[in-house]
Amino acid sequence: MVEGEDLQMQNVEIFRELIKSPGKIVITTHHKPDADALGSSLALARLLKKKGHQVQVISPTDYPDFLSWMEGNDDVLIFEGNETKSSEIVNEADLVCCLDFSSLDRLNDLGEIVAASRSKKVLIDHHLDPDDFADFTYWTTDAAATAELVYQLIAELGEDELIDRAIAECLYAGIMTDTGNFKHPNTTEHVFEVCAQLIRHGADTAHVAKLIYDSNTVNRIKFLGFALSERLTILPEYNTAYFAVSQEDLKRFNSQTGDTEGLVNYALSITGIKFAALIIDRSVMIKISFRSIGDFSVSEFSRSHFEGGGHKNAAGGKSELSLEATVSKFEKLLEKYKDQLSNHIKTYA
Ligand code: 5GP
Ligand code: MN
């Protein structure tokens, strides 16, 4: 069991009651889903289908190609472009399960439809500050991944023998990526226990790692090289490093959804750096990823200045300013946090 102070885990009997008789279930997750968001959703969908339910996974937007191997991918409905159909399905659902996000605005316009629907609602998540909208909440920031919670919920229900290789690999992918390939401090004993169980249920861990991490296009690798050599700024006085990527940069390398994922971690991997950002001009808005090491809360930073949130050491936000103005706002803000950011070993050479 995931244990800790930060728990809002209602008795699983409430969930058992919600899924007692076969019904119509929608599973949804945050926009631009990552491996944890999509893997958790598809794993739960497959399990609930095995229990006789009619299940539809709806993603607010598209997602990276390196997730398309997940079983059930072909049946995912993308809300963007299918608004009417998605809305009808949500309105007819008996139950809507919300996975890997804590606030309904992470669903874009789908959020209002979910909020207004008469269906019962379930929240399974590990992000900070959950909205209070669910009839059953299974939430703790002590979980490394939503996939870890989905496994735990299935086990608590006593349904773990329904976990087959497809479910196990979807869940494993979520845990592997949300722990940064088992590198982050959230990689607990429980994480390894769950992974051991997923292997017992058939997960081929090397295969999943290859599909997620080693399925790059040439463009993506060249973009990585370009960003590292041309778009990385290091601010030693703040132990901070950031990338600023323009629309033209994205076009030049024919950037696809997911191609920038993980880039921010290169900035954080530099010795001495404790705060990293990836600032991208996505044309409709500037999207920012934040990462930190140690006590500096990027979730608070993002919430206070960039309309975002997330976890203490991994968060995201946005800006309506231009790329240049966003970068300059970011740099100016650092002065305010200098004390928190400066006491660190400085070795950048
Ligand atoms: P990423 O930088 O990988 O997109 O996101 C890092 C973490 O922050 C993820 O857990 C993600 O769900 C969360 N996150 C990213 N963007 C936002 C945002 O705009 N608002 C909030 N509340 N969370 C975000
Ligand atoms: Mn997650």
GROMACS .gro file of C-alpha atoms and ligand atoms in nm:
model
  374
    1MET     CA    1   0.000   0.000   0.000
    2VAL     CA    2   0.106   0.356  -0.064
    3GLU     CA    3   0.111   0.514   0.278
    4GLY     CA    4   0.164   0.868   0.405
    5GLU     CA    5  -0.007   1.177   0.541
    6ASP     CA    6  -0.126   1.306   0.208
    7LEU     CA    7  -0.401   1.051   0.153
    8GLN     CA    8  -0.755   1.085   0.028
    9MET     CA    9  -0.834   0.724  -0.029
   10GLN     CA   10  -1.192   0.633   0.021
   11ASN     CA   11  -1.289   0.279   0.098
   12VAL     CA   12  -1.266   0.071  -0.220
   13GLU     CA   13  -1.610  -0.069  -0.139
   14ILE     CA   14  -1.750   0.260  -0.278
   15PHE     CA   15  -1.575   0.191  -0.609
   16ARG     CA   16  -1.683  -0.175  -0.603
   17GLU     CA   17  -2.043  -0.056  -0.570
   18LEU     CA   18  -2.001   0.191  -0.861
   19ILE     CA   19  -1.886  -0.087  -1.096
   20LYS     CA   20  -2.114  -0.360  -0.957
   21SER     CA   21  -2.338  -0.399  -1.258
   22PRO     CA   22  -2.230  -0.364  -1.622
   23GLY     CA   23  -2.270  -0.005  -1.738
   24LYS     CA   24  -2.139   0.266  -1.963
   25ILE     CA   25  -1.804   0.399  -1.843
   26VAL     CA   26  -1.591   0.683  -1.977
   27ILE     CA   27  -1.226   0.705  -1.880
   28THR     CA   28  -1.051   1.033  -1.938
   29THR     CA   29  -0.716   1.191  -1.865
   30HIS     CA   30  -0.525   1.518  -1.903
   31HIS     CA   31  -0.463   1.683  -2.241
   32LYS     CA   32  -0.150   1.571  -2.428
   33PRO     CA   33  -0.147   1.251  -2.218
   34ASP     CA   34   0.187   1.098  -2.128
   35ALA     CA   35   0.261   0.729  -2.068
   36ASP     CA   36   0.118   0.737  -1.716
   37ALA     CA   37  -0.200   0.914  -1.821
   38LEU     CA   38  -0.268   0.694  -2.123
   39GLY     CA   39  -0.130   0.372  -1.975
   40SER     CA   40  -0.341   0.404  -1.660
   41SER     CA   41  -0.650   0.482  -1.868
   42LEU     CA   42  -0.608   0.194  -2.112
   43ALA     CA   43  -0.521  -0.050  -1.834
   44LEU     CA   44  -0.831   0.038  -1.632
   45ALA     CA   45  -1.042   0.035  -1.950
   46ARG     CA   46  -0.932  -0.319  -2.037
   47LEU     CA   47  -0.994  -0.441  -1.684
   48LEU     CA   48  -1.343  -0.290  -1.672
   49LYS     CA   49  -1.423  -0.439  -2.014
   50LYS     CA   50  -1.328  -0.779  -1.876
   51LYS     CA   51  -1.584  -0.711  -1.601
   52GLY     CA   52  -1.854  -0.665  -1.867
   53HIS     CA   53  -1.868  -0.287  -1.894
   54GLN     CA   54  -1.894  -0.081  -2.211
   55VAL     CA   55  -1.589   0.145  -2.183
   56GLN     CA   56  -1.477   0.445  -2.389
   57VAL     CA   57  -1.141   0.616  -2.331
   58ILE     CA   58  -1.154   0.983  -2.432
   59SER     CA   59  -0.836   1.192  -2.455
   60PRO     CA   60  -0.882   1.571  -2.475
   61THR     CA   61  -0.610   1.588  -2.746
   62ASP     CA   62  -0.373   1.369  -2.944
   63TYR     CA   63  -0.059   1.222  -2.789
   64PRO     CA   64   0.288   1.097  -2.891
   65ASP     CA   65   0.325   0.814  -3.141
   66PHE     CA   66   0.554   0.628  -2.903
   67LEU     CA   67   0.243   0.545  -2.696
   68SER     CA   68   0.044   0.397  -2.983
   69TRP     CA   69   0.158   0.039  -2.908
   70MET     CA   70  -0.060   0.034  -2.597
   71GLU     CA   71  -0.345  -0.216  -2.621
   72GLY     CA   72  -0.671  -0.029  -2.678
   73ASN     CA   73  -0.499   0.267  -2.848
   74ASP     CA   74  -0.702   0.220  -3.167
   75ASP     CA   75  -1.029   0.270  -2.979
   76VAL     CA   76  -0.930   0.594  -2.803
   77LEU     CA   77  -1.159   0.883  -2.896
   78ILE     CA   78  -0.984   1.220  -2.935
   79PHE     CA   79  -1.214   1.497  -2.809
   80GLU     CA   80  -1.051   1.766  -3.026
   81GLY     CA   81  -1.230   1.730  -3.361
   82ASN     CA   82  -1.492   1.492  -3.218
   83GLU     CA   83  -1.657   1.727  -2.970
   84THR     CA   84  -2.021   1.634  -3.037
   85LYS     CA   85  -1.968   1.259  -3.027
   86SER     CA   86  -1.752   1.284  -2.714
   87SER     CA   87  -2.005   1.502  -2.542
   88GLU     CA   88  -2.287   1.255  -2.619
   89ILE     CA   89  -2.086   0.964  -2.481
   90VAL     CA   90  -1.999   1.155  -2.162
   91ASN     CA   91  -2.362   1.258  -2.114
   92GLU     CA   92  -2.483   0.900  -2.154
   93ALA     CA   93  -2.218   0.752  -1.923
   94ASP     CA   94  -2.309   0.602  -1.585
   95LEU     CA   95  -1.956   0.663  -1.463
   96VAL     CA   96  -1.667   0.890  -1.565
   97CYS     CA   97  -1.323   0.792  -1.433
   98CYS     CA   98  -1.072   1.080  -1.424
   99LEU     CA   99  -0.714   0.960  -1.422
  100ASP     CA  100  -0.381   1.137  -1.371
  101PHE     CA  101  -0.502   1.493  -1.321
  102SER     CA  102  -0.630   1.680  -1.019
  103SER     CA  103  -0.826   1.964  -1.170
  104LEU     CA  104  -1.090   1.953  -1.446
  105ASP     CA  105  -0.934   2.243  -1.638
  106ARG     CA  106  -0.662   1.995  -1.742
  107LEU     CA  107  -0.927   1.849  -1.977
  108ASN     CA  108  -0.959   2.173  -2.177
  109ASP     CA  109  -1.323   2.214  -2.295
  110LEU     CA  110  -1.401   1.852  -2.209
  111GLY     CA  111  -1.374   1.956  -1.841
  112GLU     CA  112  -1.700   2.152  -1.846
  113ILE     CA  113  -1.881   1.864  -2.016
  114VAL     CA  114  -1.758   1.619  -1.753
  115ALA     CA  115  -1.847   1.860  -1.472
  116ALA     CA  116  -2.201   1.908  -1.609
  117SER     CA  117  -2.269   1.539  -1.677
  118ARG     CA  118  -2.503   1.353  -1.440
  119SER     CA  119  -2.273   1.053  -1.426
  120LYS     CA  120  -2.099   0.940  -1.109
  121LYS     CA  121  -1.734   1.039  -1.102
  122VAL     CA  122  -1.412   0.877  -0.991
  123LEU     CA  123  -1.075   1.046  -0.941
  124ILE     CA  124  -0.755   0.841  -0.936
  125ASP     CA  125  -0.450   1.067  -0.921
  126HIS     CA  126  -0.122   1.175  -0.763
  127HIS     CA  127  -0.100   1.549  -0.845
  128LEU     CA  128  -0.116   1.829  -0.587
  129ASP     CA  129  -0.440   2.010  -0.493
  130PRO     CA  130  -0.723   1.785  -0.616
  131ASP     CA  131  -1.060   1.940  -0.706
  132ASP     CA  132  -1.350   1.815  -0.501
  133PHE     CA  133  -1.583   1.671  -0.765
  134ALA     CA  134  -1.563   1.293  -0.739
  135ASP     CA  135  -1.795   1.038  -0.578
  136PHE     CA  136  -1.493   0.814  -0.522
  137THR     CA  137  -1.143   0.956  -0.473
  138TYR     CA  138  -0.828   0.748  -0.474
  139TRP     CA  139  -0.558   1.011  -0.444
  140THR     CA  140  -0.219   1.060  -0.285
  141THR     CA  141   0.090   1.255  -0.383
  142ASP     CA  142   0.289   0.972  -0.225
  143ALA     CA  143   0.226   0.758  -0.531
  144ALA     CA  144   0.495   0.785  -0.796
  145ALA     CA  145   0.244   0.731  -1.075
  146THR     CA  146  -0.129   0.702  -1.130
  147ALA     CA  147  -0.047   0.358  -1.271
  148GLU     CA  148   0.081   0.256  -0.927
  149LEU     CA  149  -0.255   0.359  -0.780
  150VAL     CA  150  -0.450   0.177  -1.052
  151TYR     CA  151  -0.256  -0.141  -0.976
  152GLN     CA  152  -0.316  -0.096  -0.603
  153LEU     CA  153  -0.689  -0.034  -0.656
  154ILE     CA  154  -0.721  -0.347  -0.871
  155ALA     CA  155  -0.534  -0.548  -0.607
  156GLU     CA  156  -0.748  -0.407  -0.326
  157LEU     CA  157  -1.059  -0.509  -0.520
  158GLY     CA  158  -0.915  -0.860  -0.537
  159GLU     CA  159  -0.924  -0.851  -0.918
  160ASP     CA  160  -0.549  -0.877  -0.983
  161GLU     CA  161  -0.580  -1.211  -1.158
  162LEU     CA  162  -0.756  -1.022  -1.440
  163ILE     CA  163  -0.429  -0.838  -1.510
  164ASP     CA  164  -0.289  -0.974  -1.835
  165ARG     CA  165   0.025  -0.879  -2.024
  166ALA     CA  166  -0.143  -0.583  -2.200
  167ILE     CA  167  -0.267  -0.431  -1.874
  168ALA     CA  168   0.065  -0.501  -1.701
  169GLU     CA  169   0.266  -0.331  -1.978
  170CYS     CA  170   0.042  -0.021  -1.983
  171LEU     CA  171   0.084   0.016  -1.607
  172TYR     CA  172   0.456  -0.057  -1.618
  173ALA     CA  173   0.503   0.214  -1.883
  174GLY     CA  174   0.333   0.468  -1.654
  175ILE     CA  175   0.550   0.381  -1.355
  176MET     CA  176   0.871   0.363  -1.558
  177THR     CA  177   0.821   0.710  -1.707
  178ASP     CA  178   0.680   0.890  -1.400
  179THR     CA  179   0.980   0.772  -1.194
  180GLY     CA  180   1.212   0.900  -1.470
  181ASN     CA  181   1.312   0.541  -1.546
  182PHE     CA  182   1.344   0.467  -1.172
  183LYS     CA  183   1.573   0.765  -1.107
  184HIS     CA  184   1.352   1.013  -0.917
  185PRO     CA  185   1.314   1.010  -0.536
  186ASN     CA  186   0.956   0.881  -0.581
  187THR     CA  187   1.105   0.539  -0.670
  188THR     CA  188   1.000   0.365  -0.350
  189GLU     CA  189   1.006   0.008  -0.226
  190HIS     CA  190   0.636  -0.006  -0.314
  191VAL     CA  191   0.711   0.099  -0.673
  192PHE     CA  192   0.944  -0.199  -0.713
  193GLU     CA  193   0.692  -0.429  -0.544
  194VAL     CA  194   0.424  -0.323  -0.789
  195CYS     CA  195   0.664  -0.362  -1.083
  196ALA     CA  196   0.755  -0.711  -0.961
  197GLN     CA  197   0.384  -0.798  -0.967
  198LEU     CA  198   0.347  -0.649  -1.317
  199ILE     CA  199   0.635  -0.868  -1.437
  200ARG     CA  200   0.461  -1.166  -1.276
  201HIS     CA  201   0.154  -1.075  -1.483
  202GLY     CA  202   0.360  -1.081  -1.802
  203ALA     CA  203   0.509  -0.733  -1.854
  204ASP     CA  204   0.818  -0.746  -2.076
  205THR     CA  205   1.009  -0.454  -1.924
  206ALA     CA  206   1.287  -0.437  -2.184
  207HIS     CA  207   1.028  -0.434  -2.463
  208VAL     CA  208   0.834  -0.149  -2.300
  209ALA     CA  209   1.154   0.052  -2.242
  210LYS     CA  210   1.252   0.009  -2.607
  211LEU     CA  211   0.908   0.120  -2.730
  212ILE     CA  212   0.905   0.430  -2.511
  213TYR     CA  213   1.267   0.547  -2.505
  214ASP     CA  214   1.429   0.401  -2.815
  215SER     CA  215   1.174   0.466  -3.088
  216ASN     CA  216   1.299   0.807  -3.202
  217THR     CA  217   1.272   0.961  -3.547
  218VAL     CA  218   1.587   1.110  -3.700
  219ASN     CA  219   1.423   1.454  -3.677
  220ARG     CA  220   1.369   1.417  -3.304
  221ILE     CA  221   1.733   1.326  -3.240
  222LYS     CA  222   1.856   1.612  -3.459
  223PHE     CA  223   1.621   1.852  -3.281
  224LEU     CA  224   1.767   1.733  -2.949
  225GLY     CA  225   2.120   1.809  -3.072
  226PHE     CA  226   2.010   2.152  -3.197
  227ALA     CA  227   1.832   2.241  -2.873
  228LEU     CA  228   2.130   2.133  -2.661
  229SER     CA  229   2.381   2.335  -2.861
  230GLU     CA  230   2.172   2.639  -2.962
  231ARG     CA  231   1.880   2.684  -2.727
  232LEU     CA  232   2.013   2.614  -2.379
  233THR     CA  233   2.086   2.903  -2.141
  234ILE     CA  234   2.266   2.847  -1.812
  235LEU     CA  235   2.234   3.094  -1.527
  236PRO     CA  236   2.498   2.981  -1.273
  237GLU     CA  237   2.406   3.249  -1.016
  238TYR     CA  238   2.062   3.086  -0.981
  239ASN     CA  239   2.167   2.724  -1.044
  240THR     CA  240   1.913   2.738  -1.322
  241ALA     CA  241   1.915   2.624  -1.685
  242TYR     CA  242   1.643   2.665  -1.944
  243PHE     CA  243   1.563   2.600  -2.308
  244ALA     CA  244   1.365   2.851  -2.516
  245VAL     CA  245   1.226   2.698  -2.834
  246SER     CA  246   1.053   2.898  -3.108
  247GLN     CA  247   0.779   2.800  -3.353
  248GLU     CA  248   1.040   2.814  -3.632
  249ASP     CA  249   1.262   2.565  -3.443
  250LEU     CA  250   0.970   2.324  -3.416
  251LYS     CA  251   0.890   2.361  -3.787
  252ARG     CA  252   1.251   2.319  -3.894
  253PHE     CA  253   1.265   1.972  -3.735
  254ASN     CA  254   0.906   1.885  -3.827
  255SER     CA  255   0.839   1.844  -3.454
  256GLN     CA  256   0.560   1.602  -3.365
  257THR     CA  257   0.359   1.567  -3.043
  258GLY     CA  258   0.594   1.419  -2.784
  259ASP     CA  259   0.918   1.517  -2.957
  260THR     CA  260   1.004   1.769  -2.685
  261GLU     CA  261   0.919   1.532  -2.399
  262GLY     CA  262   1.218   1.469  -2.173
  263LEU     CA  263   1.420   1.760  -2.315
  264VAL     CA  264   1.393   1.960  -1.992
  265ASN     CA  265   1.569   1.679  -1.806
  266TYR     CA  266   1.891   1.746  -1.999
  267ALA     CA  267   1.902   2.093  -1.843
  268LEU     CA  268   1.846   1.943  -1.499
  269SER     CA  269   2.116   1.680  -1.555
  270ILE     CA  270   2.395   1.941  -1.550
  271THR     CA  271   2.594   1.925  -1.227
  272GLY     CA  272   2.487   2.201  -0.991
  273ILE     CA  273   2.159   2.280  -1.165
  274LYS     CA  274   1.857   2.256  -0.935
  275PHE     CA  275   1.593   2.436  -1.142
  276ALA     CA  276   1.526   2.374  -1.512
  277ALA     CA  277   1.266   2.498  -1.757
  278LEU     CA  278   1.162   2.428  -2.112
  279ILE     CA  279   0.980   2.723  -2.266
  280ILE     CA  280   0.815   2.648  -2.601
  281ASP     CA  281   0.622   2.872  -2.836
  282ARG     CA  282   0.326   2.651  -2.932
  283SER     CA  283   0.169   2.942  -3.129
  284VAL     CA  284  -0.166   2.927  -2.944
  285MET     CA  285   0.029   2.989  -2.623
  286ILE     CA  286   0.369   2.951  -2.462
  287LYS     CA  287   0.387   2.615  -2.283
  288ILE     CA  288   0.640   2.567  -2.006
  289SER     CA  289   0.775   2.258  -1.831
  290PHE     CA  290   0.950   2.300  -1.497
  291ARG     CA  291   1.172   2.055  -1.312
  292SER     CA  292   1.369   2.085  -0.988
  293ILE     CA  293   1.590   1.888  -0.757
  294GLY     CA  294   1.540   1.912  -0.382
  295ASP     CA  295   1.318   2.151  -0.188
  296PHE     CA  296   1.244   2.412  -0.452
  297SER     CA  297   0.877   2.360  -0.543
  298VAL     CA  298   0.821   2.411  -0.914
  299SER     CA  299   0.453   2.341  -0.859
  300GLU     CA  300   0.425   2.652  -0.639
  301PHE     CA  301   0.642   2.853  -0.877
  302SER     CA  302   0.425   2.754  -1.172
  303ARG     CA  303   0.098   2.813  -0.986
  304SER     CA  304   0.210   3.157  -0.868
  305HIS     CA  305   0.346   3.287  -1.198
  306PHE     CA  306   0.243   3.071  -1.494
  307GLU     CA  307  -0.117   2.950  -1.433
  308GLY     CA  308   0.005   2.595  -1.380
  309GLY     CA  309   0.078   2.329  -1.123
  310GLY     CA  310   0.178   1.964  -1.099
  311HIS     CA  311   0.418   1.804  -0.854
  312LYS     CA  312   0.684   1.955  -0.628
  313ASN     CA  313   0.970   1.860  -0.863
  314ALA     CA  314   0.785   1.840  -1.197
  315ALA     CA  315   0.524   2.090  -1.305
  316GLY     CA  316   0.396   2.279  -1.606
  317GLY     CA  317   0.238   2.609  -1.688
  318LYS     CA  318   0.162   2.854  -1.966
  319SER     CA  319   0.202   3.216  -2.069
  320GLU     CA  320   0.007   3.442  -2.303
  321LEU     CA  321   0.310   3.667  -2.362
  322SER     CA  322   0.554   3.633  -2.653
  323LEU     CA  323   0.842   3.387  -2.623
  324GLU     CA  324   1.090   3.669  -2.559
  325ALA     CA  325   0.866   3.834  -2.298
  326THR     CA  326   0.807   3.498  -2.125
  327VAL     CA  327   1.180   3.430  -2.108
  328SER     CA  328   1.243   3.773  -1.966
  329LYS     CA  329   0.961   3.733  -1.709
  330PHE     CA  330   1.112   3.397  -1.609
  331GLU     CA  331   1.463   3.541  -1.573
  332LYS     CA  332   1.340   3.838  -1.367
  333LEU     CA  333   1.146   3.611  -1.132
  334LEU     CA  334   1.462   3.417  -1.047
  335GLU     CA  335   1.598   3.712  -0.849
  336LYS     CA  336   1.306   3.671  -0.608
  337TYR     CA  337   1.401   3.308  -0.548
  338LYS     CA  338   1.778   3.362  -0.538
  339ASP     CA  339   1.813   3.257  -0.173
  340GLN     CA  340   1.630   2.929  -0.231
  341LEU     CA  341   1.819   2.857  -0.552
  342SER     CA  342   2.170   2.972  -0.478
  343ASN     CA  343   2.302   2.747  -0.200
  344HIS     CA  344   2.432   2.469  -0.416
  345ILE     CA  345   2.767   2.333  -0.531
  346LYS     CA  346   2.871   2.521  -0.843
  347THR     CA  347   3.048   2.310  -1.103
  348TYR     CA  348   2.935   2.397  -1.454
  349ALA     CA  349   3.260   2.368  -1.649
  3505GP     P1  350   0.522   1.817  -1.828
  3505GP     O1  351   0.624   1.923  -1.803
  3505GP     O2  352   0.585   1.683  -1.841
  3505GP     O3  353   0.424   1.853  -1.934
  3505GP     O4  354   0.437   1.811  -1.695
  3505GP     C1  355   0.494   1.790  -1.568
  3505GP     C2  356   0.386   1.770  -1.465
  3505GP     O5  357   0.312   1.890  -1.447
  3505GP     C3  358   0.285   1.664  -1.506
  3505GP     O6  359   0.248   1.594  -1.391
  3505GP     C4  360   0.171   1.743  -1.562
  3505GP     O7  361   0.050   1.675  -1.547
  3505GP     C5  362   0.176   1.873  -1.482
  3505GP     N1  363   0.140   1.987  -1.564
  3505GP     C6  364   0.190   2.020  -1.687
  3505GP     N2  365   0.133   2.132  -1.735
  3505GP     C7  366   0.044   2.174  -1.641
  3505GP     C8  367  -0.049   2.284  -1.634
  3505GP     O8  368  -0.059   2.371  -1.722
  3505GP     N3  369  -0.126   2.290  -1.521
  3505GP     C9  370  -0.116   2.199  -1.421
  3505GP     N4  371  -0.196   2.212  -1.312
  3505GP     N5  372  -0.032   2.093  -1.425
  3505GP    C10  373   0.048   2.080  -1.533
  351MN      MN  374   0.128   1.071  -1.361
   0.00000   0.00000   0.00000
